């Protein structure tokens, strides 16, 4: 299913979509082009809608018989998410990951696409057009940023762990409590920005781990494969792999190496 031709074709689709539907609207959004979804911090723009529509059309044409689970389509019809439990190939799409940053004129946003089959992510594309960065991962084929191989490495034994976690603006009181274990000696926690770019930071070794308390597949699918193919790992609170279709024990973590995964899980467990 995953051929060199398909990987290259998807890269072209992602680049063209973000460059033509998202980037031209960055720092140029009119007030009527931004709206709220579930709350004051949960924003959506015309760029999100246009990009997702274009990606949906192009990606399903590249792989006949495939379906799409996109953030905006699922918001409109939550039942769409159940496609992840089916037997066919599924494109998982976040047209603008980091919409708040996008709206505020910050360059820290990206377009995320992943291809999954049978609950397993086979390939992923993370494109940050304002930063000029494109990361591609292929199961068993490594992870690359602008054509250069990514290696996550691991933190030194005496170094404080830098961990990006669910942003307080997007978490409930219970989710905040679940992350309290990160307030420990030897850990430097901070709220995350774009989830996709935080995963990229883990994959390239500039961030030690992420810890998230929500499980929307479009935020995590691309990044989890990127980290894994760069040499890192991930696990949910019970030590099991993250399941795209949901039902995970939360919070979960992805980190530069297996030792850091275990250390973060032990800290998160203390908050339970």
Short mmCIF file of C-alpha atoms in Angstrom, two decimals:
data_model
loop_
_atom_site.label_atom_id
_atom_site.label_comp_id
_atom_site.label_asym_id
_atom_site.label_seq_id
_atom_site.Cartn_x
_atom_site.Cartn_y
_atom_site.Cartn_z
CA UNK A 1 0.00 0.00 0.00
CA UNK A 2 2.77 2.46 0.94
CA UNK A 3 4.90 2.98 -2.15
CA UNK A 4 7.53 5.61 -2.81
CA UNK A 5 5.20 7.10 -5.39
CA UNK A 6 2.35 7.40 -2.88
CA UNK A 7 4.59 9.00 -0.26
CA UNK A 8 5.84 11.53 -2.79
CA UNK A 9 2.33 12.24 -4.11
CA UNK A 10 0.96 12.86 -0.62
CA UNK A 11 3.87 15.17 0.14
CA UNK A 12 2.95 17.21 -2.94
CA UNK A 13 -0.72 17.33 -1.93
CA UNK A 14 0.10 18.44 1.62
CA UNK A 15 2.54 21.11 0.46
CA UNK A 16 0.23 22.51 -2.19
CA UNK A 17 -2.79 22.52 0.11
CA UNK A 18 -1.03 24.30 2.96
CA UNK A 19 0.78 26.70 0.64
CA UNK A 20 -2.38 27.66 -1.23
CA UNK A 21 -5.17 27.38 1.35
CA UNK A 22 -3.49 28.00 4.71
CA UNK A 23 -0.36 30.13 4.37
CA UNK A 24 -1.94 32.92 2.26
CA UNK A 25 -4.49 33.47 5.07
CA UNK A 26 -1.87 33.58 7.84
CA UNK A 27 -1.86 37.06 9.40
CA UNK A 28 -4.55 38.06 6.89
CA UNK A 29 -7.70 36.58 8.45
CA UNK A 30 -10.79 38.77 8.57
CA UNK A 31 -12.96 38.66 11.66
CA UNK A 32 -15.74 36.73 9.94
CA UNK A 33 -13.24 34.05 8.87
CA UNK A 34 -12.67 32.92 12.48
CA UNK A 35 -15.27 31.25 14.69
CA UNK A 36 -15.53 29.23 17.90
CA UNK A 37 -16.41 25.57 18.18
CA UNK A 38 -16.70 24.24 21.74
CA UNK A 39 -15.35 27.25 23.64
CA UNK A 40 -13.42 30.52 23.50
CA UNK A 41 -10.07 28.80 22.88
CA UNK A 42 -11.34 26.21 20.39
CA UNK A 43 -11.12 28.15 17.15
CA UNK A 44 -11.74 27.25 13.54
CA UNK A 45 -11.05 29.33 10.44
CA UNK A 46 -11.90 29.33 6.78
CA UNK A 47 -8.39 27.94 6.21
CA UNK A 48 -9.22 24.85 8.30
CA UNK A 49 -12.35 24.15 6.27
CA UNK A 50 -10.87 24.85 2.84
CA UNK A 51 -7.73 22.82 3.52
CA UNK A 52 -9.61 19.82 4.90
CA UNK A 53 -12.01 19.78 1.96
CA UNK A 54 -9.13 19.89 -0.50
CA UNK A 55 -7.12 17.24 1.33
CA UNK A 56 -10.14 14.95 1.51
CA UNK A 57 -10.71 15.12 -2.23
CA UNK A 58 -7.05 14.70 -3.18
CA UNK A 59 -6.13 11.94 -0.72
CA UNK A 60 -9.08 9.69 -1.50
CA UNK A 61 -8.29 10.09 -5.21
CA UNK A 62 -4.72 8.91 -4.57
CA UNK A 63 -5.95 5.78 -2.79
CA UNK A 64 -9.34 4.59 -4.10
CA UNK A 65 -11.47 2.95 -1.41
CA UNK A 66 -9.89 4.97 1.38
CA UNK A 67 -11.80 7.13 3.85
CA UNK A 68 -10.93 10.32 5.73
CA UNK A 69 -11.21 11.19 9.39
CA UNK A 70 -10.72 14.94 9.57
CA UNK A 71 -11.04 17.21 12.57
CA UNK A 72 -13.65 19.49 11.05
CA UNK A 73 -15.72 16.70 9.48
CA UNK A 74 -15.83 14.86 12.81
CA UNK A 75 -16.88 18.04 14.58
CA UNK A 76 -19.79 18.31 12.14
CA UNK A 77 -20.63 14.59 12.38
CA UNK A 78 -19.00 12.71 15.30
CA UNK A 79 -20.05 9.34 13.85
CA UNK A 80 -17.39 9.83 11.17
CA UNK A 81 -14.76 8.94 13.77
CA UNK A 82 -15.95 5.31 13.76
CA UNK A 83 -14.31 4.82 10.36
CA UNK A 84 -11.13 4.19 12.38
CA UNK A 85 -12.69 0.92 13.59
CA UNK A 86 -13.24 -0.34 10.05
CA UNK A 87 -11.12 -2.56 7.81
CA UNK A 88 -10.18 -0.08 5.10
CA UNK A 89 -7.35 2.43 4.83
CA UNK A 90 -8.02 5.75 6.55
CA UNK A 91 -6.44 9.15 6.09
CA UNK A 92 -6.30 11.06 9.39
CA UNK A 93 -6.23 14.80 8.77
CA UNK A 94 -5.71 17.92 10.84
CA UNK A 95 -5.75 20.76 8.30
CA UNK A 96 -4.38 23.37 10.73
CA UNK A 97 -2.91 21.97 13.91
CA UNK A 98 -2.33 24.90 16.23
CA UNK A 99 -5.25 26.97 15.00
CA UNK A 100 -4.92 29.38 17.92
CA UNK A 101 -1.31 30.07 16.98
CA UNK A 102 -2.38 30.47 13.36
CA UNK A 103 -5.09 32.97 14.28
CA UNK A 104 -2.71 34.97 16.48
CA UNK A 105 -0.06 35.23 13.75
CA UNK A 106 2.38 32.80 15.37
CA UNK A 107 4.33 30.56 12.94
CA UNK A 108 3.89 27.51 15.19
CA UNK A 109 1.16 25.71 13.25
CA UNK A 110 1.21 22.79 10.84
CA UNK A 111 -0.83 20.52 8.61
CA UNK A 112 -0.94 16.88 9.70
CA UNK A 113 -1.77 13.85 7.57
CA UNK A 114 -1.39 10.19 8.49
CA UNK A 115 -2.41 7.01 6.71
CA UNK A 116 -3.63 4.17 8.91
CA UNK A 117 -4.89 0.65 8.28
CA UNK A 118 -6.17 -1.78 10.87
CA UNK A 119 -5.41 0.65 13.66
CA UNK A 120 -1.76 0.98 12.66
CA UNK A 121 -0.22 4.18 11.30
CA UNK A 122 1.70 3.38 8.13
CA UNK A 123 2.96 6.81 7.09
CA UNK A 124 2.73 10.42 8.19
CA UNK A 125 3.39 13.94 6.96
CA UNK A 126 3.91 16.99 9.21
CA UNK A 127 4.21 20.26 7.34
CA UNK A 128 4.85 23.63 8.99
CA UNK A 129 4.60 26.04 6.04
CA UNK A 130 5.53 29.22 7.94
CA UNK A 131 8.65 27.49 9.25
CA UNK A 132 9.58 25.77 6.00
CA UNK A 133 9.68 22.34 7.62
CA UNK A 134 8.28 19.05 6.30
CA UNK A 135 8.71 15.85 8.28
CA UNK A 136 7.83 12.49 6.74
CA UNK A 137 7.75 9.11 8.45
CA UNK A 138 7.12 5.65 7.02
CA UNK A 139 6.62 2.58 9.18
CA UNK A 140 9.88 0.68 9.10
CA UNK A 141 11.40 3.30 6.81
CA UNK A 142 12.58 5.98 9.22
CA UNK A 143 11.70 9.61 9.84
CA UNK A 144 13.02 12.58 7.89
CA UNK A 145 12.89 16.36 8.23
CA UNK A 146 13.45 18.23 4.98
CA UNK A 147 15.15 15.09 3.67
CA UNK A 148 17.53 14.62 6.61
CA UNK A 149 17.16 11.60 8.90
CA UNK A 150 15.73 12.31 12.35
CA UNK A 151 17.15 10.63 15.47
CA UNK A 152 15.57 11.41 18.81
CA UNK A 153 18.46 10.19 20.96
CA UNK A 154 17.88 10.42 24.70
CA UNK A 155 18.38 12.87 27.55
CA UNK A 156 21.50 12.67 29.66
CA UNK A 157 21.18 10.90 33.03
CA UNK A 158 21.57 14.11 35.02
CA UNK A 159 19.50 16.38 32.80
CA UNK A 160 16.10 17.71 33.80
CA UNK A 161 13.38 16.39 31.51
CA UNK A 162 11.69 18.99 29.36
CA UNK A 163 8.08 17.91 28.90
CA UNK A 164 5.27 19.61 26.94
CA UNK A 165 1.82 18.75 28.28
CA UNK A 166 -1.83 19.44 27.51
CA UNK A 167 -2.47 23.17 27.61
CA UNK A 168 -4.56 24.27 30.62
CA UNK A 169 -6.91 26.20 28.33
CA UNK A 170 -7.97 22.92 26.73
CA UNK A 171 -8.19 20.66 29.77
CA UNK A 172 -10.79 19.93 32.39
CA UNK A 173 -10.04 20.01 36.12
CA UNK A 174 -9.77 16.21 36.14
CA UNK A 175 -7.31 16.28 33.24
CA UNK A 176 -5.23 18.92 35.00
CA UNK A 177 -5.09 16.72 38.12
CA UNK A 178 -3.96 13.76 36.02
CA UNK A 179 -0.91 15.72 34.91
CA UNK A 180 0.14 16.89 38.37
CA UNK A 181 2.77 14.17 38.59
CA UNK A 182 4.89 16.16 36.16
CA UNK A 183 5.47 18.76 38.89
CA UNK A 184 8.42 16.79 40.20
CA UNK A 185 12.08 17.37 40.81
CA UNK A 186 14.08 16.89 37.66
CA UNK A 187 11.20 17.77 35.35
CA UNK A 188 10.57 21.04 33.52
CA UNK A 189 6.96 20.92 32.33
CA UNK A 190 5.35 23.51 30.09
CA UNK A 191 2.05 23.84 28.20
CA UNK A 192 2.20 22.58 24.63
CA UNK A 193 1.65 24.53 21.47
CA UNK A 194 0.79 22.68 18.28
CA UNK A 195 0.76 18.99 19.17
CA UNK A 196 2.20 18.07 15.79
CA UNK A 197 5.17 20.38 16.23
CA UNK A 198 5.77 19.17 19.79
CA UNK A 199 5.99 15.60 18.46
CA UNK A 200 8.46 16.85 15.86
CA UNK A 201 10.53 18.40 18.65
CA UNK A 202 10.65 15.03 20.42
CA UNK A 203 11.65 13.29 17.20
CA UNK A 204 14.56 15.65 16.65
CA UNK A 205 15.64 15.59 20.30
CA UNK A 206 14.95 19.20 21.29
CA UNK A 207 12.13 18.14 23.65
CA UNK A 208 12.32 15.09 25.89
CA UNK A 209 8.65 14.11 26.02
CA UNK A 210 5.03 15.07 25.61
CA UNK A 211 2.16 14.12 27.93
CA UNK A 212 -1.37 14.48 26.66
CA UNK A 213 -4.77 13.99 28.28
CA UNK A 214 -6.92 13.85 25.14
CA UNK A 215 -6.96 11.28 22.35
CA UNK A 216 -8.21 12.86 19.11
CA UNK A 217 -6.45 10.84 16.43
CA UNK A 218 -5.77 13.82 14.14
CA UNK A 219 -3.59 15.41 16.81
CA UNK A 220 -1.52 12.30 17.53
CA UNK A 221 -1.38 9.81 14.65
CA UNK A 222 1.24 11.60 12.55
CA UNK A 223 3.45 12.50 15.50
CA UNK A 224 3.41 9.10 17.16
CA UNK A 225 4.80 7.46 14.02
CA UNK A 226 7.33 10.27 13.57
CA UNK A 227 8.66 9.77 17.10
CA UNK A 228 8.71 5.97 16.78
CA UNK A 229 10.62 6.04 13.50
CA UNK A 230 13.12 8.52 14.98
CA UNK A 231 13.91 6.01 17.74
CA UNK A 232 11.50 7.11 20.46
CA UNK A 233 8.49 5.43 21.98
CA UNK A 234 5.10 5.96 23.56
CA UNK A 235 2.63 4.35 25.96
CA UNK A 236 -0.64 5.07 27.70
CA UNK A 237 -1.00 5.20 31.48
CA UNK A 238 -1.38 1.39 31.65
CA UNK A 239 1.72 0.86 29.53
CA UNK A 240 -0.23 -0.12 26.42
CA UNK A 241 0.18 1.40 22.94
CA UNK A 242 -2.08 4.28 22.00
CA UNK A 243 -5.19 3.14 20.11
CA UNK A 244 -6.31 5.42 17.30
CA UNK A 245 -10.00 4.56 17.68
CA UNK A 246 -10.02 5.61 21.35
CA UNK A 247 -10.60 3.99 24.71
CA UNK A 248 -7.07 4.72 25.94
CA UNK A 249 -5.99 4.97 29.57
CA UNK A 250 -5.04 8.62 29.89
CA UNK A 251 -2.80 10.52 30.12
CA UNK A 252 -0.28 9.05 27.68
CA UNK A 253 3.24 10.00 26.72
CA UNK A 254 5.63 9.93 23.80
CA UNK A 255 9.32 10.41 24.50
CA UNK A 256 12.80 10.33 23.03
CA UNK A 257 13.57 6.83 24.31
CA UNK A 258 12.01 3.91 26.18
CA UNK A 259 13.62 4.87 29.50
CA UNK A 260 12.05 8.32 29.36
CA UNK A 261 8.66 6.81 28.48
CA UNK A 262 8.82 4.69 31.63
CA UNK A 263 9.94 7.61 33.77
CA UNK A 264 7.10 9.86 32.58
CA UNK A 265 4.53 7.10 33.10
CA UNK A 266 5.75 6.57 36.66
CA UNK A 267 5.33 10.29 37.36
CA UNK A 268 1.85 10.38 35.82
CA UNK A 269 0.83 7.36 37.87
CA UNK A 270 1.55 9.26 41.09
CA UNK A 271 -1.22 11.70 40.25
CA UNK A 272 -3.88 8.95 40.03
#
